[in-house]
Amino acid sequence: QVQLVESGGGLVQAGGSLRLSCAASGSIVSINDMGWYRQAPGKERELVATISSGGRTVYADSVKGRFTISRDNAKNTVYLQMNSLKPEDTAVYYCNADVLRRLDLRTHWGQGTQVTVSS
């Protein structure tokens, strides 16, 4: 079994910052890409940022220059530093990871953490 546990969400005023963390645990051989997605009420889940095992990053245009994704491979953890937050960033944020176990490689998701940005 593989578990992804997110933390760091909450309520913040516009212009503020939050840092999300997501730790993977379980029967893990290695992790390829890790990422963050978000889903606002009434909208589809969308990509926020991804990071490869080698550190290559991809960002949604809406967060470029404000959010930074990073990871600690030794801890199987991915982070999302969110600065200059806007009300439109309000959503449930989910992390995911492409996990290689002994017998399979598949994508696992966390349970989500709420981020609310007040105006």
Coordinates of C-alpha atoms in Angstrom, one line a residue:
Q1 CA 0.0 0.0 0.0
V2 CA 1.0 3.6 -0.7
Q3 CA -0.3 6.6 1.2
L4 CA 0.1 10.3 0.3
V5 CA -0.7 12.7 3.2
E6 CA -1.0 16.4 2.6
S7 CA -0.7 19.1 5.1
G8 CA -0.4 22.9 5.3
G9 CA -3.7 24.1 3.9
G10 CA -5.8 26.8 5.6
L11 CA -7.3 30.2 5.4
V12 CA -5.2 33.2 4.4
Q13 CA -5.8 36.7 3.2
A14 CA -5.1 37.8 -0.4
G15 CA -1.4 38.5 -0.8
G16 CA -0.4 36.0 1.8
S17 CA 1.5 32.8 1.6
L18 CA 1.1 29.1 2.5
R19 CA 3.3 26.1 2.1
L20 CA 1.8 22.7 1.3
S21 CA 3.6 19.4 2.0
C22 CA 2.8 15.9 0.8
A23 CA 4.6 12.9 2.1
A24 CA 4.4 9.5 0.5
S25 CA 4.9 6.3 2.5
G26 CA 4.5 2.6 2.0
S27 CA 6.0 0.0 -0.2
I28 CA 7.9 2.4 -2.4
V29 CA 10.9 1.5 -4.6
S30 CA 11.1 5.0 -6.2
I31 CA 9.0 7.9 -7.3
N32 CA 9.0 9.5 -10.7
D33 CA 6.9 12.6 -11.2
M34 CA 5.2 14.3 -8.3
G35 CA 2.7 17.1 -8.6
W36 CA 0.0 19.3 -7.3
Y37 CA -3.5 19.7 -8.7
R38 CA -6.5 21.7 -7.5
Q39 CA -10.2 21.7 -7.8
A40 CA -12.4 24.7 -7.1
P41 CA -16.2 24.3 -6.5
G42 CA -18.0 23.6 -9.7
K43 CA -14.8 23.3 -11.7
E44 CA -12.7 20.4 -13.0
R45 CA -9.5 19.4 -11.3
E46 CA -6.6 21.3 -12.9
L47 CA -2.8 21.0 -12.9
V48 CA -0.9 23.4 -10.7
A49 CA 2.7 22.2 -10.9
T50 CA 4.7 19.0 -11.4
I51 CA 8.3 18.1 -10.7
S52 CA 10.3 15.1 -12.0
S53 CA 12.7 13.0 -10.0
G54 CA 15.5 15.0 -11.5
G55 CA 13.9 18.4 -10.6
R56 CA 12.4 19.5 -13.9
T57 CA 9.3 21.6 -13.2
V58 CA 6.2 22.5 -15.0
Y59 CA 3.7 25.2 -13.9
A60 CA 0.3 26.3 -14.9
D61 CA 0.3 29.8 -16.4
S62 CA -1.9 31.0 -13.6
V63 CA 0.6 30.3 -10.9
K64 CA 3.9 31.0 -12.7
G65 CA 6.1 33.4 -10.7
R66 CA 4.0 33.0 -7.5
F67 CA 4.2 29.2 -6.7
T68 CA 7.3 27.1 -6.4
I69 CA 7.2 23.3 -6.4
S70 CA 10.1 21.3 -4.8
R71 CA 10.8 17.9 -3.5
D72 CA 13.0 16.0 -1.1
N73 CA 13.6 12.6 -2.6
A74 CA 15.1 11.2 0.6
K75 CA 11.8 11.9 2.4
N76 CA 9.5 11.1 -0.6
T77 CA 8.0 14.5 0.0
V78 CA 6.8 17.2 -2.4
Y79 CA 6.2 20.8 -1.4
L80 CA 4.3 23.7 -2.9
Q81 CA 5.3 27.2 -1.7
M82 CA 2.4 29.6 -2.6
N83 CA 3.1 33.3 -2.5
S84 CA 1.0 36.3 -3.5
L85 CA -2.2 34.3 -3.1
K86 CA -5.3 35.4 -4.8
P87 CA -9.0 34.6 -4.0
E88 CA -9.1 32.6 -7.3
D89 CA -6.5 30.2 -5.8
T90 CA -9.2 29.0 -3.4
A91 CA -9.6 25.2 -4.0
V92 CA -8.9 21.8 -2.6
Y93 CA -5.3 21.0 -3.4
Y94 CA -4.3 17.4 -4.2
C95 CA -0.9 15.9 -4.5
N96 CA -0.1 12.9 -6.7
A97 CA 2.9 10.8 -7.3
D98 CA 3.9 8.2 -9.9
V99 CA 5.1 5.4 -7.6
L100 CA 7.2 2.4 -8.5
R101 CA 6.6 -0.5 -6.3
R102 CA 8.0 -4.0 -6.7
L103 CA 5.3 -5.2 -9.0
D104 CA 3.7 -2.0 -10.5
L105 CA 4.1 1.6 -11.4
R106 CA 1.0 3.8 -11.0
T107 CA -0.3 7.2 -9.9
H108 CA -1.4 7.6 -6.3
W109 CA -3.4 10.6 -5.0
G110 CA -3.6 12.3 -1.6
Q111 CA -6.9 13.1 0.1
G112 CA -6.7 16.8 -0.5
T113 CA -6.2 19.9 1.6
Q114 CA -8.4 23.0 1.5
V115 CA -6.8 26.3 0.7
T116 CA -9.1 29.4 1.1
V117 CA -7.9 32.9 0.2
S118 CA -10.1 35.7 1.4
S119 CA -10.2 39.1 -0.4

